[in-house]
Coordinates of C-alpha atoms and ligand atoms in Angstrom, one line a residue:
X1 CA 46.3 -237.4 -11.4
X2 CA 48.7 -239.9 -13.0
X3 CA 50.3 -239.5 -16.4
X4 CA 48.8 -242.7 -17.8
X5 CA 45.3 -241.4 -17.6
X6 CA 43.4 -241.8 -20.8
X7 CA 41.6 -238.6 -21.9
X8 CA 37.9 -239.2 -22.5
X9 CA 35.9 -236.8 -24.7
X10 CA 32.7 -235.6 -23.2
X11 CA 29.9 -235.4 -25.7
X12 CA 26.9 -233.6 -24.2
X13 CA 23.4 -234.3 -25.7
X14 CA 21.3 -232.3 -23.3
X15 CA 20.1 -230.1 -26.1
X16 CA 19.2 -233.0 -28.3
X17 CA 18.4 -236.3 -26.5
X18 CA 17.7 -234.3 -23.3
X19 CA 15.2 -232.1 -25.0
X20 CA 13.5 -235.2 -26.4
X21 CA 12.3 -236.0 -22.9
X22 CA 8.5 -235.5 -22.9
X23 CA 7.8 -232.0 -21.8
X24 CA 11.4 -230.8 -21.7
X25 CA 11.2 -228.3 -24.6
X26 CA 13.6 -225.4 -24.4
X27 CA 13.5 -222.0 -26.2
X28 CA 16.4 -221.0 -28.5
X29 CA 17.6 -218.4 -25.9
X30 CA 17.6 -221.1 -23.2
X31 CA 19.5 -223.5 -25.4
X32 CA 22.1 -220.8 -26.0
X33 CA 22.4 -220.1 -22.3
X34 CA 23.0 -223.8 -21.7
X35 CA 25.5 -224.1 -24.5
X36 CA 27.4 -221.1 -23.1
X37 CA 27.8 -222.9 -19.8
X38 CA 29.0 -226.0 -21.5
X39 CA 31.5 -223.9 -23.4
X40 CA 32.9 -222.5 -20.2
X41 CA 32.9 -226.0 -18.7
X42 CA 35.2 -227.3 -21.5
X43 CA 32.8 -230.0 -22.8
X44 CA 34.3 -231.4 -25.9
X45 CA 31.3 -231.7 -28.2
X46 CA 27.8 -230.3 -27.9
X47 CA 25.0 -232.0 -29.8
X48 CA 22.8 -228.9 -30.3
X49 CA 19.8 -230.5 -32.1
X50 CA 18.3 -232.6 -34.8
X51 CA 18.1 -230.0 -37.6
X52 CA 15.5 -231.8 -39.9
X53 CA 13.2 -232.4 -36.9
X54 CA 11.9 -228.9 -36.6
X55 CA 12.8 -225.3 -37.3
X56 CA 13.5 -224.9 -33.6
X57 CA 16.1 -227.6 -33.8
X58 CA 17.6 -226.2 -37.0
X59 CA 17.9 -222.7 -35.4
X60 CA 19.4 -224.2 -32.3
X61 CA 22.2 -225.9 -34.2
X62 CA 22.7 -222.8 -36.4
X63 CA 22.9 -220.3 -33.5
X64 CA 25.0 -222.5 -31.2
X65 CA 27.4 -223.0 -34.1
X66 CA 27.7 -219.2 -34.6
X67 CA 28.1 -218.4 -30.9
X68 CA 30.2 -221.2 -29.5
X69 CA 33.7 -221.3 -30.6
X70 CA 35.7 -223.4 -28.2
X71 CA 33.5 -226.5 -28.2
X72 CA 32.8 -228.6 -31.2
X73 CA 29.1 -228.4 -32.4
X74 CA 27.3 -231.4 -33.7
X75 CA 23.9 -231.9 -35.4
X76 CA 22.0 -235.2 -35.7
X77 CA 20.7 -236.7 -39.0
X78 CA 19.0 -239.9 -40.0
X79 CA 20.5 -241.7 -42.9
X80 CA 18.6 -239.9 -45.7
X81 CA 20.0 -237.2 -48.0
X82 CA 17.6 -234.5 -46.8
X83 CA 18.5 -235.0 -43.1
X84 CA 22.2 -234.9 -43.8
X85 CA 22.1 -231.8 -46.0
X86 CA 19.9 -230.0 -43.5
X87 CA 22.4 -230.8 -40.7
X88 CA 25.3 -229.6 -42.8
X89 CA 23.4 -226.4 -43.5
X90 CA 22.7 -225.8 -39.9
X91 CA 26.4 -226.3 -39.0
X92 CA 27.8 -224.1 -41.8
X93 CA 29.0 -221.5 -39.3
X94 CA 30.5 -223.9 -36.9
X95 CA 34.3 -223.7 -36.5
X96 CA 34.6 -227.5 -36.1
X97 CA 31.3 -229.1 -37.3
X98 CA 30.4 -232.7 -36.7
X99 CA 27.5 -234.5 -38.4
X100 CA 26.1 -237.4 -36.4
X101 CA 24.2 -239.8 -38.6
X102 CA 22.4 -242.9 -37.4
X103 CA 20.3 -245.9 -38.5
X104 CA 18.7 -248.7 -36.5
X105 CA 20.5 -252.0 -36.8
X106 CA 18.6 -254.4 -34.5
X107 CA 16.2 -257.0 -36.0
X108 CA 13.1 -255.5 -34.3
X109 CA 13.9 -252.0 -35.5
X110 CA 14.8 -253.0 -39.0
X111 CA 11.7 -255.2 -39.4
X112 CA 9.0 -253.1 -37.8
X113 CA 10.2 -249.5 -37.9
X114 CA 12.4 -249.2 -41.0
X115 CA 11.0 -252.2 -42.9
X116 CA 14.5 -252.7 -44.4
X117 CA 16.6 -255.8 -44.7
X118 CA 20.3 -256.0 -43.7
X119 CA 21.6 -255.3 -47.3
X120 CA 19.5 -252.1 -47.4
X121 CA 20.7 -251.0 -44.0
X122 CA 24.3 -251.6 -45.0
X123 CA 23.8 -249.5 -48.1
X124 CA 22.2 -246.7 -46.0
X125 CA 25.2 -246.7 -43.7
X126 CA 27.6 -246.4 -46.6
X127 CA 25.5 -243.7 -48.3
X128 CA 24.9 -241.6 -45.2
X129 CA 28.4 -241.6 -43.9
X130 CA 29.9 -240.9 -47.4
X131 CA 27.4 -238.1 -48.0
X132 CA 28.2 -236.5 -44.6
X133 CA 31.9 -236.9 -45.2
X134 CA 31.6 -234.9 -48.4
X135 CA 30.1 -232.1 -46.4
X136 CA 32.2 -232.1 -43.2
X137 CA 35.4 -233.6 -42.0
X138 CA 34.1 -235.1 -38.8
X139 CA 31.4 -237.7 -39.0
X140 CA 30.0 -239.8 -36.2
X141 CA 27.9 -242.8 -37.0
X142 CA 25.6 -244.6 -34.6
X143 CA 24.0 -248.0 -34.7
X144 CA 20.6 -247.3 -33.0
X145 CA 19.6 -250.1 -30.7
X146 CA 23.2 -251.5 -31.0
X147 CA 22.9 -253.6 -27.8
X148 CA 20.0 -255.6 -29.3
X149 CA 21.8 -256.0 -32.7
X150 CA 23.2 -259.3 -33.8
X151 CA 26.9 -259.2 -33.2
X152 CA 28.0 -260.2 -36.8
X153 CA 25.7 -257.6 -38.3
X154 CA 26.9 -254.9 -35.9
X155 CA 30.5 -255.7 -36.9
X156 CA 29.6 -255.4 -40.6
X157 CA 27.8 -252.1 -40.1
X158 CA 30.7 -250.6 -38.1
X159 CA 33.2 -251.8 -40.8
X160 CA 31.2 -250.2 -43.5
X161 CA 30.8 -246.9 -41.5
X162 CA 34.6 -246.8 -41.0
X163 CA 35.3 -247.5 -44.6
X164 CA 32.9 -244.8 -45.7
X165 CA 34.8 -242.3 -43.6
X166 CA 33.2 -242.2 -40.1
X167 CA 35.6 -240.8 -37.5
X168 CA 33.6 -241.7 -34.4
X169 CA 31.5 -244.9 -33.9
X170 CA 28.8 -244.7 -31.3
X171 CA 27.3 -247.8 -29.8
X172 CA 23.9 -246.7 -28.3
X173 CA 22.1 -248.8 -25.6
X174 CA 19.0 -247.1 -27.0
X175 CA 16.5 -248.9 -24.7
X176 CA 18.7 -249.1 -21.6
X177 CA 18.8 -252.9 -21.8
X178 CA 22.4 -253.9 -21.5
X179 CA 24.3 -254.8 -18.4
X180 CA 27.8 -253.5 -17.7
X181 CA 29.5 -256.8 -18.6
X182 CA 27.5 -257.2 -21.9
X183 CA 28.3 -253.6 -22.9
X184 CA 32.0 -254.1 -22.2
X185 CA 31.9 -257.2 -24.4
X186 CA 30.2 -255.4 -27.3
X187 CA 32.7 -252.6 -27.4
X188 CA 35.8 -254.7 -26.8
X189 CA 34.8 -257.2 -29.4
X190 CA 34.3 -254.4 -32.0
X191 CA 37.7 -252.9 -31.1
X192 CA 39.5 -256.2 -31.1
X193 CA 38.0 -257.6 -34.3
X194 CA 37.5 -254.8 -36.7
X195 CA 40.9 -254.2 -38.5
X196 CA 40.6 -250.5 -38.8
X197 CA 39.1 -249.9 -35.3
X198 CA 42.2 -248.0 -34.3
X199 CA 41.4 -245.3 -36.9
X200 CA 38.3 -244.2 -35.1
X201 CA 37.1 -243.2 -31.6
X202 CA 34.5 -245.5 -30.1
X203 CA 31.7 -243.8 -28.1
X204 CA 29.1 -244.9 -25.5
X205 CA 25.5 -243.7 -25.4
X206 CA 23.6 -245.3 -22.6
X207 CA 20.0 -244.9 -21.6
X208 CA 18.9 -245.4 -18.0
X209 CA 15.9 -247.6 -18.2
X210 CA 17.4 -250.1 -15.7
X211 CA 19.3 -247.4 -13.8
X212 CA 22.6 -248.7 -15.4
X213 CA 23.4 -245.9 -17.7
X214 CA 26.5 -244.6 -15.8
X215 CA 27.8 -248.1 -14.9
X216 CA 27.4 -249.1 -18.6
X217 CA 29.2 -246.0 -19.8
X218 CA 32.1 -246.6 -17.5
X219 CA 32.2 -250.2 -18.7
X220 CA 32.3 -249.0 -22.3
X221 CA 35.2 -246.6 -21.4
X222 CA 37.0 -249.5 -19.7
X223 CA 36.6 -251.5 -22.9
X224 CA 38.3 -248.8 -24.9
X225 CA 35.7 -246.2 -25.8
X226 CA 37.3 -242.7 -26.0
X227 CA 34.1 -240.7 -26.0
X228 CA 31.1 -240.8 -23.7
X229 CA 27.7 -239.3 -24.5
X230 CA 25.7 -238.0 -21.6
X231 CA 23.3 -235.2 -20.4
X232 CA 23.2 -232.8 -17.5
X233 CA 21.0 -234.2 -14.7
X234 CA 20.7 -237.3 -16.8
X235 CA 17.7 -236.0 -18.7
X236 CA 16.6 -237.7 -21.9
X237 CA 14.2 -240.1 -23.5
X238 CA 12.1 -242.1 -21.0
X239 CA 14.4 -242.7 -17.9
X240 CA 17.0 -240.5 -19.4
X241 CA 20.7 -240.8 -20.4
X242 CA 23.9 -241.3 -18.4
X243 CA 24.3 -238.2 -16.2
X244 CA 27.3 -236.2 -17.3
X245 CA 28.1 -235.0 -13.7
X246 CA 28.1 -238.6 -12.4
X247 CA 30.5 -239.9 -15.1
X248 CA 32.9 -237.0 -14.8
X249 CA 33.0 -237.1 -10.9
X250 CA 33.4 -240.9 -10.9
X251 CA 36.5 -240.5 -13.1
X252 CA 37.8 -237.7 -10.9
X253 CA 37.0 -239.1 -7.4
X254 CA 37.9 -242.7 -8.2
X255 CA 40.9 -241.9 -10.4
X256 CA 42.8 -244.5 -8.4
X257 CA 40.9 -247.2 -10.2
X258 CA 39.4 -245.4 -13.1
X259 CA 42.5 -244.0 -14.9
X260 CA 40.7 -241.6 -17.2
X261 CA 40.3 -237.9 -17.1
X262 CA 38.2 -235.3 -18.9
X263 CA 38.8 -231.6 -19.6
X264 CA 35.6 -230.7 -17.8
X265 CA 35.5 -227.9 -15.2
X266 CA 33.4 -229.7 -12.5
X267 CA 33.0 -226.4 -10.5
X268 CA 30.3 -225.4 -13.0
X269 CA 28.1 -228.5 -12.3
X270 CA 25.8 -227.0 -9.7
X271 CA 25.1 -223.9 -11.9
X272 CA 24.6 -226.0 -15.1
X273 CA 22.3 -228.4 -13.2
X274 CA 20.1 -225.6 -11.9
X275 CA 19.9 -224.0 -15.3
X276 CA 18.8 -227.2 -17.0
X277 CA 16.3 -228.0 -14.3
X278 CA 14.8 -224.5 -14.3
X279 CA 14.7 -224.3 -18.1
X280 CA 13.0 -227.7 -18.5
X281 CA 11.0 -227.5 -15.2
X282 CA 12.3 -231.0 -14.4
X283 CA 13.1 -230.9 -10.7
X284 CA 16.3 -232.6 -9.7
X285 CA 15.5 -235.4 -7.3
X286 CA 16.7 -234.5 -3.8
X287 CA 19.0 -237.5 -3.4
X288 CA 20.4 -237.2 -6.9
X289 CA 24.2 -237.9 -6.9
X290 CA 26.4 -234.8 -7.3
X291 CA 23.7 -232.2 -7.9
X292 CA 20.8 -233.2 -5.7
X293 CA 19.8 -230.8 -2.9
X294 CA 20.8 -233.5 -0.3
X295 CA 24.0 -234.7 -2.0
X296 CA 26.1 -232.9 0.6
X297 CA 23.6 -232.6 3.4
X298 CA 24.3 -234.5 6.7
X299 CA 21.2 -235.0 8.9
X300 CA 22.0 -237.9 11.2
X301 CA 23.6 -236.8 14.5
X302 CA 26.4 -239.3 14.2
X303 CA 27.2 -238.1 10.7
X304 CA 27.1 -234.4 11.8
X305 CA 29.4 -235.2 14.6
X306 CA 31.8 -236.9 12.3
X307 CA 31.7 -234.1 9.8
X308 CA 32.4 -231.5 12.5
X309 CA 35.5 -233.5 13.5
X310 CA 36.8 -234.1 9.9
X311 CA 34.8 -233.8 6.7
X312 CA 36.4 -236.8 5.1
X313 CA 34.5 -239.0 7.6
X314 CA 31.4 -238.7 5.4
X315 CA 32.4 -236.8 2.3
X316 CA 34.2 -238.4 -0.6
X317 CA 34.3 -235.1 -2.5
X318 CA 34.0 -231.5 -1.5
X319 CA 30.9 -229.4 -2.3
X320 CA 33.2 -226.8 -3.7
X321 CA 34.5 -229.3 -6.3
X322 CA 31.1 -229.3 -7.9
X323 CA 30.5 -225.6 -7.5
X324 CA 28.4 -225.7 -4.3
X325 CA 30.3 -223.1 -2.4
X326 CA 29.7 -221.7 1.1
X327 CA 28.2 -218.3 0.3
X328 CA 30.6 -215.5 0.9
X329 CA 28.0 -212.7 0.6
X330 CA 24.9 -212.7 2.8
X331 CA 22.2 -210.7 1.2
X332 CA 19.4 -208.8 3.0
X333 CA 17.3 -205.7 3.0
X334 CA 20.2 -203.4 3.2
X335 CA 22.3 -204.9 0.4
X336 CA 23.1 -202.5 -2.4
X337 CA 23.2 -203.0 -6.2
X338 CA 26.9 -203.6 -6.2
X339 CA 26.6 -206.5 -3.6
X340 CA 23.7 -207.8 -5.6
X341 CA 25.8 -207.8 -8.8
X342 CA 28.6 -209.6 -7.0
X343 CA 26.2 -212.2 -5.5
X344 CA 24.8 -212.8 -9.0
X345 CA 28.3 -213.3 -10.3
X346 CA 29.0 -215.7 -7.4
X347 CA 25.9 -217.7 -8.5
X348 CA 27.2 -217.7 -12.0
X349 CA 25.2 -215.0 -13.7
X350 CA 26.6 -212.1 -15.5
X351 CA 23.9 -209.4 -15.7
X352 CA 23.8 -206.6 -18.3
X353 CA 22.9 -203.2 -16.9
X354 CA 19.2 -203.4 -17.7
X355 CA 18.9 -206.9 -16.3
X356 CA 20.7 -205.9 -13.2
X357 CA 18.3 -202.9 -12.7
X358 CA 15.2 -205.1 -13.0
X359 CA 16.5 -208.0 -11.0
X360 CA 17.7 -205.7 -8.2
X361 CA 14.3 -204.0 -8.1
X362 CA 12.7 -207.5 -7.6
X363 CA 15.2 -208.3 -5.0
X364 CA 14.5 -205.2 -3.0
X365 CA 10.7 -205.9 -3.2
X366 CA 11.4 -209.4 -1.9
X367 CA 13.7 -208.3 0.9
X368 CA 10.9 -206.1 2.2
X369 CA 8.6 -209.1 2.4
X370 CA 10.9 -211.9 3.5
X371 CA 13.1 -212.1 6.6
X372 CA 16.0 -214.1 5.1
X373 CA 17.1 -214.0 1.5
X374 CA 18.8 -217.3 0.4
X375 CA 20.9 -217.9 -2.7
X376 CA 18.0 -219.9 -4.2
X377 CA 15.7 -216.8 -3.9
X378 CA 18.2 -214.8 -6.0
X379 CA 18.5 -217.6 -8.5
X380 CA 14.7 -217.7 -8.8
X381 CA 14.4 -213.9 -9.3
X382 CA 17.1 -213.9 -12.0
X383 CA 15.7 -216.9 -13.8
X384 CA 12.3 -215.3 -13.8
X385 CA 13.7 -212.0 -15.1
X386 CA 15.6 -213.8 -17.9
X387 CA 12.5 -215.7 -18.9
X388 CA 10.1 -212.7 -18.9
X389 CA 12.1 -210.1 -20.8
X390 CA 10.6 -208.4 -23.8
X391 CA 7.3 -210.1 -23.4
X392 CA 4.3 -209.1 -25.5
X393 CA 1.8 -210.0 -22.7
X394 CA 2.5 -208.7 -19.1
X395 CA 0.8 -209.0 -15.7
X396 CA -0.3 -205.6 -14.4
X397 CA -2.4 -206.5 -11.3
X398 CA -4.2 -209.4 -9.7
X399 CA -6.8 -209.6 -6.9
X400 CA -8.0 -213.0 -5.8
X401 CA -10.9 -214.0 -3.6
X402 CA -10.6 -217.6 -2.3
X403 CA -11.5 -219.6 0.8
X404 CA -14.2 -221.9 2.0
X405 CA -17.1 -219.6 1.2
X406 CA -17.2 -219.3 -2.6
X407 CA -17.3 -218.1 -5.2
X408 CA -13.6 -217.9 -5.8
X409 CA -12.8 -215.3 -8.4
X410 CA -9.9 -213.5 -10.0
X411 CA -9.8 -209.8 -10.9
X412 CA -7.0 -209.4 -13.4
X413 CA -5.4 -206.6 -15.5
X414 CA -3.0 -207.5 -18.2
X415 CA -1.0 -205.5 -20.8
X416 CA -1.2 -206.9 -24.3
X417 CA 1.0 -205.2 -26.9
X418 CA 1.0 -202.0 -24.8
X419 CA -2.8 -201.9 -24.2
X420 CA -4.4 -202.6 -20.8
X421 CA -7.2 -205.2 -20.5
X422 CA -9.2 -206.0 -17.4
X423 CA -11.5 -208.9 -16.5
X424 CA -13.1 -210.7 -13.6
X425 CA -13.6 -214.5 -13.7
X426 CA -14.7 -217.2 -11.4
X427 CA -13.5 -220.8 -11.3
X428 CA -13.2 -224.0 -9.4
X429 CA -10.7 -222.6 -6.9
X430 CA -8.4 -219.5 -7.2
X431 CA -5.9 -221.0 -9.7
X432 CA -8.8 -222.1 -12.0
X433 CA -10.4 -218.6 -11.7
X434 CA -7.0 -217.0 -12.5
X435 CA -6.3 -219.1 -15.6
X436 CA -9.9 -218.5 -16.8
X437 CA -9.3 -214.8 -16.5
X438 CA -6.1 -215.0 -18.5
X439 CA -7.8 -217.0 -21.2
X440 CA -10.6 -214.4 -21.4
X441 CA -8.1 -211.7 -22.2
X442 CA -5.9 -213.9 -24.4
X443 CA -8.2 -216.6 -25.9
X444 CA -6.3 -219.7 -27.0
X445 CA -6.9 -223.4 -27.7
X446 CA -3.8 -224.8 -25.9
X447 CA -4.1 -227.6 -23.4
X448 CA -2.6 -227.1 -19.9
X449 CA -0.3 -230.1 -19.5
X450 CA 1.5 -229.2 -16.3
X451 CA 0.9 -226.9 -13.4
X452 CA 3.7 -227.4 -10.8
X453 CA 4.4 -225.4 -7.6
X454 CA 7.8 -225.6 -5.8
X455 CA 8.9 -223.7 -2.7
X456 CA 12.2 -222.2 -3.5
X457 CA 13.3 -222.2 0.2
X458 CA 11.9 -223.2 3.5
X459 CA 9.5 -221.2 5.6
X460 CA 6.0 -219.9 5.1
X461 CA 7.4 -216.7 3.5
X462 CA 9.2 -218.7 0.8
X463 CA 9.0 -217.7 -2.8
X464 CA 6.9 -220.1 -4.9
X465 CA 8.3 -221.1 -8.2
X466 CA 5.5 -222.1 -10.6
X467 CA 5.9 -224.0 -13.9
X468 CA 3.2 -224.2 -16.5
X469 CA 3.4 -226.3 -19.6
X470 CA 1.0 -225.6 -22.6
X471 CA 0.5 -227.7 -25.7
X472 CA -1.1 -226.5 -28.9
X473 CA -1.0 -228.3 -32.3
X474 CA 2.3 -230.1 -31.7
X475 CA 3.9 -227.1 -30.0
X476 CA 4.9 -227.4 -26.4
X477 CA 6.0 -224.4 -24.3
X478 CA 7.0 -224.0 -20.7
X479 CA 6.6 -220.8 -18.6
X480 CA 7.9 -220.1 -15.2
X481 CA 7.2 -217.5 -12.6
X482 CA 8.4 -216.8 -9.0
X483 CA 6.9 -214.7 -6.2
X484 CA 6.1 -215.0 -2.5
X485 CA 2.5 -215.0 -3.5
X486 CA 1.8 -218.4 -5.2
X487 CA -1.0 -217.0 -7.2
X488 CA 1.0 -214.1 -8.6
X489 CA 3.8 -216.7 -9.4
X490 CA 1.1 -218.8 -11.2
X491 CA -0.1 -215.8 -13.2
X492 CA 3.5 -215.0 -14.2
X493 CA 4.2 -218.6 -15.2
X494 CA 1.0 -218.9 -17.3
X495 CA 1.6 -215.6 -19.0
X496 CA 5.2 -216.5 -19.7
X497 CA 4.1 -219.8 -21.4
X498 CA 1.6 -217.8 -23.5
X499 CA 4.3 -215.4 -24.6
X500 CA 6.4 -218.3 -25.7
X501 CA 3.5 -219.8 -27.6
X502 CA 3.0 -216.6 -29.5
X503 CA 6.6 -216.7 -30.6
X504 CA 6.3 -220.3 -31.7
X505 CA 3.1 -219.6 -33.6
X506 CA 4.7 -216.6 -35.4
X507 CA 7.7 -218.7 -36.4
X508 CA 5.3 -221.6 -37.3
X509 CA 7.7 -224.1 -35.7
X510 CA 6.2 -227.4 -36.9
X511 CA 5.4 -230.6 -35.0
X512 CA 8.5 -232.6 -34.2
X513 CA 9.1 -235.6 -36.4
X514 CA 9.1 -239.0 -34.8
X515 CA 11.4 -241.0 -37.1
Ligands
KIV601 O1 19.5 -243.6 -28.1 C1 19.8 -243.5 -29.3 O2 20.0 -244.5 -29.9 C2 20.1 -242.2 -29.8 C3 20.7 -242.2 -31.2 C4 20.1 -241.2 -32.1 C5 22.2 -241.9 -31.0 O3 19.8 -241.2 -29.2
ZN602 ZN1 19.6 -241.7 -27.1

């Protein structure tokens, strides 16, 4: 790495813009788990939520602020007083809080969404940034839909935001419309023409509607931006945001032409990617750069031959550099608790004694059923254990009849608040019968939005990992379950989703606001 590298701040918005992806809701505990990995990874700023949007978002910013001490924590706010005050309240325990306030500046957003004219928007910029600056020292201002904003007006808005005290100016390509050259022009023109532009950090925030989010972000950095906003696995609204791992690895691997660096520990990418994927139930596409299952797989004979002779023939970065290490511990039926604990550590999990006990028990059960235990099996068991602790509703036993000769039915026993309930239900296939049985014991009005089965490894004895998404009066929850029996995994996933729904109902977490 050369000394003239420019350091770029990595601003992660997985917990805010990422969570805004339809269906990607995360519980508070999951958000904290993700924030903890980002903390270890040396991300510079975590946007932990949009505090006015829901109690869940407020709690997320508040708890992440309390727990995370190395990384700066940020909360999002629209331009109004209530939004800004709520963000400041959520951030009150943060060591180094940042309020991120925004307003739309493009003609189409101002006319149809905000119904405000340019003067009114400029006043709102001044008001929101000044108010936020009275509450915290670090204020970021964003021009929503900046890339479709008239250039003169964008310059005026940025000028007002800087005069009012903004420390970071973010230029979102909200609808993923810009091309790399255009985005470069927008940022360099702001930096070159606004007299006080050297007093602030410019930031990129690119959506991926045309698949250009990473290219645009790198273009923005080349134009002088000192901060890049991104998400793990590129999750986010619609086609998502610029993928954090792609930006950071581009800067690292092509440092010969991209003379920038970040503080990020790239060895945590695989672990963070798996966690975000498992928490949101958004599978990572197999050929996804850096973190996809095939990103380091070589299938063609000619490639395999080259790799055996020298790995630089077909590899521009090592799997180890992104945390995909050759396993050092092979696990099987005879492995003990100590080896299991070490393996969990190798995979990035630190287990408390009770978690270790339960996960180890599940591992032993699995080792009795399955010939080979892969790392992914252990990840599935631990994730399942983490997501099902202290649940009010538990699966006790399940018996299914299925096959060509109906009726298909499920005989189910569940524990609800310490009491055992049994039922028998039929349905259109075994999964339907099972879900009907669960609904008989725990009646509810929620709509099943997603039922997804994924084989954790290869082979017919593979564990199935099932995700279930339920939606009820504006509340969305995701439950997951893993087992070598797909129907047991389905029961666990549905029950886990119901447990989460109970928690949301109790806390009465309201419908998210739209804008
Ligand atoms: O895409 C966008 O414009 C945003 C802003 C709130 C920064 O996410
Ligand atoms: Zn966005």
